[in-house]
XYZ file of C-alpha atoms in Angstrom:
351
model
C 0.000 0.000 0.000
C 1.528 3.203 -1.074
C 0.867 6.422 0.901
C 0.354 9.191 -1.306
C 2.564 12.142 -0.250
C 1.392 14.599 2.246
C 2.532 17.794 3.459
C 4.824 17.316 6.071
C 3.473 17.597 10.154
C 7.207 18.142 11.591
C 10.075 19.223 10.686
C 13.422 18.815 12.925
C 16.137 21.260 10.865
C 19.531 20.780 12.518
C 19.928 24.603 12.425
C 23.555 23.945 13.237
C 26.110 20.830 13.932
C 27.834 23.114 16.088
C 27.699 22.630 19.936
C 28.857 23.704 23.507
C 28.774 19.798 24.712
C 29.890 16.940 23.213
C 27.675 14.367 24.890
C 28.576 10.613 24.056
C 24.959 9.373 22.313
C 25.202 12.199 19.906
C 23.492 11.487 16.530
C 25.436 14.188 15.148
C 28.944 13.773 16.698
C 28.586 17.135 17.454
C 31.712 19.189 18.444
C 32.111 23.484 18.977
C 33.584 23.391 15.426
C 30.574 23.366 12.755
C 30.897 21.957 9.478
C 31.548 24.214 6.314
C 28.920 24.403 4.042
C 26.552 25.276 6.369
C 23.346 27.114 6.028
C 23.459 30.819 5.300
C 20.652 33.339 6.450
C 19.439 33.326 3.213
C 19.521 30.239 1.898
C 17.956 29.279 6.111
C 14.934 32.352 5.274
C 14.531 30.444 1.717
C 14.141 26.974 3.074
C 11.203 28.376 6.257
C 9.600 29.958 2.903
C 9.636 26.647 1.131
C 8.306 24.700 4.329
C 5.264 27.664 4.621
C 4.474 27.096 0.991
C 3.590 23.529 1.524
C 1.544 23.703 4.498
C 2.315 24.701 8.634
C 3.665 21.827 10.108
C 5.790 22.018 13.364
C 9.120 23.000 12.459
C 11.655 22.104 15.764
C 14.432 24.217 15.554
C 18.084 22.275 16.984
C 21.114 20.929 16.424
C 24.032 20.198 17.386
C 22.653 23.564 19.759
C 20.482 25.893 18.000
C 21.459 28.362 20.855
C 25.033 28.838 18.897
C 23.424 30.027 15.491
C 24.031 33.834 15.670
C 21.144 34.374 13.554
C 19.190 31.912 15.431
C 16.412 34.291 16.497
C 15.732 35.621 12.882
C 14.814 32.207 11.377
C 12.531 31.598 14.398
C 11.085 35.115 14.166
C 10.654 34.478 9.884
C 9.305 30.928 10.410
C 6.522 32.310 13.328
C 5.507 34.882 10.743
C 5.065 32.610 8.268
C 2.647 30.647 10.264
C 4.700 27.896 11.593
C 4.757 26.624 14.747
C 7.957 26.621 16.167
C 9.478 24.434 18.850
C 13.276 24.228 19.706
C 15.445 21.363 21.248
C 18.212 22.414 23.166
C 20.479 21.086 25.868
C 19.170 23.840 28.060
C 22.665 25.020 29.800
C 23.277 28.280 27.523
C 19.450 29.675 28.617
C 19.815 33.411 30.327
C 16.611 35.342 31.629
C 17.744 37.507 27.936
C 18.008 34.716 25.780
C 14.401 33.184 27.102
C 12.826 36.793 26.562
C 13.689 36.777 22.887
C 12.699 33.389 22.636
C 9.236 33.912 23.426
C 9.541 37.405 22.145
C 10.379 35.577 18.554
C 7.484 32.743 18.738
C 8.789 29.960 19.812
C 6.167 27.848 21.452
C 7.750 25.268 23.200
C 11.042 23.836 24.084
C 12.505 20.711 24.863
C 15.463 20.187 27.168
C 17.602 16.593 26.838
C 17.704 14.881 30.290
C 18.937 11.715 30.295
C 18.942 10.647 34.054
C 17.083 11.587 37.359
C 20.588 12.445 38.860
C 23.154 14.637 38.076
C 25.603 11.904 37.801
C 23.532 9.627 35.069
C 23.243 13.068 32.727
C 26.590 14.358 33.453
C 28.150 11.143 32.608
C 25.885 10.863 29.214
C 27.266 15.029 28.682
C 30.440 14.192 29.705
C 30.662 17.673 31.349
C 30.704 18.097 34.793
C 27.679 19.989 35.949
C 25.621 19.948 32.903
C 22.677 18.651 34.827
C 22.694 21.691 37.226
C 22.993 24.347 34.574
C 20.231 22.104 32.315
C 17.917 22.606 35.059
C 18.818 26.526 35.801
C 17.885 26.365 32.130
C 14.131 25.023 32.770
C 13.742 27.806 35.915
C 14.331 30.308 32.907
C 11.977 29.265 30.650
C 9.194 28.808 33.706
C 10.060 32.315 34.601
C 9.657 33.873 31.292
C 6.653 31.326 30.403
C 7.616 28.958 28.089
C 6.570 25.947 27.945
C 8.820 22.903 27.868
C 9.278 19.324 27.709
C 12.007 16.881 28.655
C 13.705 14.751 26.343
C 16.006 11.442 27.739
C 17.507 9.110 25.360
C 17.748 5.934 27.308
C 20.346 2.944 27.294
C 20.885 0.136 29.590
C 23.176 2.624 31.787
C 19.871 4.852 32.707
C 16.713 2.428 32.060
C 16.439 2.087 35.744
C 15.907 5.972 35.925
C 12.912 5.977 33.761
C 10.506 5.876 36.590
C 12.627 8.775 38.480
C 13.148 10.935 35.212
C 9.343 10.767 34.760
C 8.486 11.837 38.323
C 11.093 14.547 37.841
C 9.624 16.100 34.424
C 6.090 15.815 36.557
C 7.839 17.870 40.090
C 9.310 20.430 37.657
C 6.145 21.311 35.631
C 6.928 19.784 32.261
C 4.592 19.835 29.840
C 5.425 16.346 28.063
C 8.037 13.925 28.632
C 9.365 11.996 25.256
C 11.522 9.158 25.887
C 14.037 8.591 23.147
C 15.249 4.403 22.772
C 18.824 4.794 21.678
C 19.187 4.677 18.204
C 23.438 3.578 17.246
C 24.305 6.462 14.850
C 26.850 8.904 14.802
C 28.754 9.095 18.070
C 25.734 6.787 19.642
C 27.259 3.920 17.057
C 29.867 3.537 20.304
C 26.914 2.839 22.620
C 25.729 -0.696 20.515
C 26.606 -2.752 23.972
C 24.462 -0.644 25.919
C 20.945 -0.668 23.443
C 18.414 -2.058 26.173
C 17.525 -5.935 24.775
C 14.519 -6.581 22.876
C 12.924 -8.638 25.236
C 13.654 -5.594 28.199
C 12.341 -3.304 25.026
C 9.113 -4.930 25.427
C 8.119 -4.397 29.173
C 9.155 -1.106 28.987
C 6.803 0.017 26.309
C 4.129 -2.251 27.812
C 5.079 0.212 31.264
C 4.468 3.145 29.181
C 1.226 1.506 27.892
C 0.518 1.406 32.074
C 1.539 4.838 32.900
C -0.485 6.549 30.145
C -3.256 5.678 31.775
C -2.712 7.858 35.152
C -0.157 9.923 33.734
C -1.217 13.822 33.703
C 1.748 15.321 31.589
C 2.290 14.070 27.705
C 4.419 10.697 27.965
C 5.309 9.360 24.460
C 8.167 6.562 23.402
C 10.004 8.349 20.712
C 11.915 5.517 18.285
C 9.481 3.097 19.605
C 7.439 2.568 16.625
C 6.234 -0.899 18.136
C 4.829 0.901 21.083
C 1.570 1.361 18.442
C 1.350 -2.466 17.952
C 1.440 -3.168 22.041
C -1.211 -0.326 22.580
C -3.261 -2.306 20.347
C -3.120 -5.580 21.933
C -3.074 -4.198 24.918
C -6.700 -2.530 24.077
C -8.071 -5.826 22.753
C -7.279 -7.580 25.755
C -9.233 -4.901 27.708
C -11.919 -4.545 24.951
C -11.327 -0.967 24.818
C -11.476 0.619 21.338
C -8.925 3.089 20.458
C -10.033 6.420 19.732
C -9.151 9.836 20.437
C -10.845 9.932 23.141
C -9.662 6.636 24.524
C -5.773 7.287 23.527
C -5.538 10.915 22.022
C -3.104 11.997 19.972
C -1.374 8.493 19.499
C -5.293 6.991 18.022
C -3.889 9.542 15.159
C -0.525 8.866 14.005
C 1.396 5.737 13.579
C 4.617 4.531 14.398
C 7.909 5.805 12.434
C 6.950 8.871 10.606
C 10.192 8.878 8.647
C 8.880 10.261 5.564
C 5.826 10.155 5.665
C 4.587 12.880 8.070
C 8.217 13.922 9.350
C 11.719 14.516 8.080
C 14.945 16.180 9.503
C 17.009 18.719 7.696
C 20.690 19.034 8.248
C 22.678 21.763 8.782
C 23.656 21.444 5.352
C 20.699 20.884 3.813
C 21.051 17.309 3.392
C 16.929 15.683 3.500
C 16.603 12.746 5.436
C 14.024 10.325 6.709
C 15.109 11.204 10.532
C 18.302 12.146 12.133
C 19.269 8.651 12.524
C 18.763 7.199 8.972
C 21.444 8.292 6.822
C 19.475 7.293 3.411
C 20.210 10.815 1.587
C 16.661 11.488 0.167
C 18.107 15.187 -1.570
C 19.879 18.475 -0.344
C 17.615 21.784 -0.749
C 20.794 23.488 -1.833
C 20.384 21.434 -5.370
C 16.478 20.714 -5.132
C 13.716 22.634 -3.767
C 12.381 20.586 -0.612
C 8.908 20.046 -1.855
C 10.566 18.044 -4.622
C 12.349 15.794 -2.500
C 9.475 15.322 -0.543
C 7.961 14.791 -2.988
C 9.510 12.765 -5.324
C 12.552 10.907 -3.860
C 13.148 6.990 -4.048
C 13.949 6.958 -0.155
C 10.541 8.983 1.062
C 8.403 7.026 -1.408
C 9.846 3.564 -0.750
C 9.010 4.440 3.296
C 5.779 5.357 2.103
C 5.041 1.890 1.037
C 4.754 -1.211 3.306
C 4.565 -3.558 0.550
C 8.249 -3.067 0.215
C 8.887 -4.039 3.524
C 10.879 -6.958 4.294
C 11.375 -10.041 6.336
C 8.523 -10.534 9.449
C 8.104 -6.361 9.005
C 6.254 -7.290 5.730
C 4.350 -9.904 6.579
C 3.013 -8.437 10.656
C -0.500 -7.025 10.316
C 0.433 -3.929 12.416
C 2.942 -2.705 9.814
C 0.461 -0.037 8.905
C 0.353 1.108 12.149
C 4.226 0.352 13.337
C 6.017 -0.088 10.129
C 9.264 -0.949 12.862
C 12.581 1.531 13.060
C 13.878 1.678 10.011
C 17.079 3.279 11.280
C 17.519 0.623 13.480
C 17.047 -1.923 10.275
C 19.420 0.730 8.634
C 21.992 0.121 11.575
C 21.627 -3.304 11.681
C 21.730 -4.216 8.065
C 21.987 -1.297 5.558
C 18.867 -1.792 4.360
C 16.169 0.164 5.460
C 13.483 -1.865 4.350
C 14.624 -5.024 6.309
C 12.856 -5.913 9.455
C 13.164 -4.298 12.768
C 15.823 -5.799 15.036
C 14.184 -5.092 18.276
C 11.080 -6.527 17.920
C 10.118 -9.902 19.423
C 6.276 -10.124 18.002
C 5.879 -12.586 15.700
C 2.971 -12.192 13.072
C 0.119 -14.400 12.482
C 1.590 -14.959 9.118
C 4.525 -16.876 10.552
């Protein structure tokens, strides 16, 4: 079944691949020196004009750390006048009372601070820098004193799953808005951190734990890279003879698993289009193409959009509509990005 192209709902544009940290699960390998070739002001302005033109999805402005784009504050202000909605991710320690003003001052609606432990020694250790939790979370007292809203994002590995629990009570005690719990995904500096990718079978009862903590949870709580957190929801509701609505499950009775080019894509900071930040199947560059074209049109975006093409006990399951598995994690695993996801122990009917 091939999914007709749509306009895009996100957007996550590495604004820059330069950073202040250079934390050890990076996707980007980030480092303070940026890459040449990226981005200019105008050719930035150009691409927010491009992404109005086909619609207004959410366009999450990061990085690397958006925070060290000079002109940073422009292509929020341009994308917010353009009728965008515009997030940011950041790592939260280079937020001043000043730079929060001109945030909000500029549009940006929400932002979402990386957190990957309970403890300052679990997210210092993932940072690598001493005292990055501290100066994350002087951050998030900026942000609730100029009133923006925010979210906390923690990639998790074996070293942290245990914090999970603690992490969530924390983004509750602090006043987050949504919690979004990344599953490590092995690419760029994160390729180091294969040993320490939680085990399918562990994969499993945490997503079924999510599935239990929706239910009393009162902030957003969503499994990011977890596409087969869609397929357990639904078995889950079966069992209970609940039917899944909006109602019933919100937001997530919507969408579907991986999004990766169907409703979402991520921008680099060289215009390089991919699927998400951690498949590294080149769909175009917006330098050479305009980016409704390689929405469009590419072989990547369209093969994604079709689950007939998937292989393996991905194209045989019955919720590959509604999972479709991580195909950067089939990427990682295989180089293939239609293969079948590694970390999933369902088996379908058809096997």
């Amino acid at each position: 079944m091939i999914n007709m192209a749509k306009a895009p709902r996100l957007i996550a544009w590495e604004t820059t691949a330069g950073c202040n940290l250079s934390c050890r699960h990076c996707r980007g390998s980030s480092t303070f020196k940026k890459p040449e070739g990226e981005l200019t002001t105008e050719e930035a302005l150009d691409f927010i004009d491009q992404i109005a033109d086909m619609g207004n999805p959410i366009l999450i402005l990061s990085g690397g750390e958006p925070l060290v784009r000079e002109d940073i504050f422009d292509l929020a202000k341009h994308a917010t006048e353009k009728g965008l909605r515009v997030a940011m991710a950041t790592n939260g320690t280079l937020l001043t009372p000043e730079i929060a003003d001109k945030l909000k001052d500029v549009g940006v609606q929400r932002i979402s601070i990386s957190l990957d432990g309970a403890s300052p020694q679990t997210h210092d250790d993932f940072r690598c820098v001493p005292g990055a939790f501290e100066n994350s979370m002087k951050g998030i007292e900026i942000l609730k004193e100029a009133g923006i809203g925010f979210q906390i994002n923690p990639t998790i590995t074996k070293n942290n799953i245990e914090e999970i629990p603690g992490i969530l009570d924390l983004a509750k005690d602090i006043g987050a808005e949504a919690l979004h719990i990344f599953l490590l995904v092995p690419t760029g500096r994160g390729k180091e951190l294969e040993n320490e990718e939680i085990p399918p079978v562990e994969y499993e009862k945490i997503l079924n734990w999510f599935y239990e903590q929706q239910k009393t949870t009162d902030i957003q709580f969503k499994a990011t890279c977890a596409p087969h957190y869609f397929r357990i929801m639904r078995q889950r509701a079966k069992k209970e003879g609940i039917e899944i609505s909006v109602k019933t499950h919100g937001y997530e009775a919507m969408t579907k698993g991986c999004l990766g080019g169907t409703g979402f894509c991520f921008v680099s900071s060289v215009g390089e289009v991919y699927p998400c930040g951690y498949l590294p199947a080149l769909a175009g560059n917006i330098k050479e193409k305009p980016f409704k074209e390689i929405w469009d049109n590419s072989k990547v975006f369209n093969d994604l959009r079709d689950v007939t093409k998937l292989k393996g006990k991905c194209g045989d399951c019955e919720y590959n509509t509604v999972c479709g598995g991580c195909r950067a994690r089939a990427y990682a695993a295989t180089g293939d990005y239609l293969e079948e996801e590694p970390y999933c122990v369902y088996v379908p009917k058809k096997q």
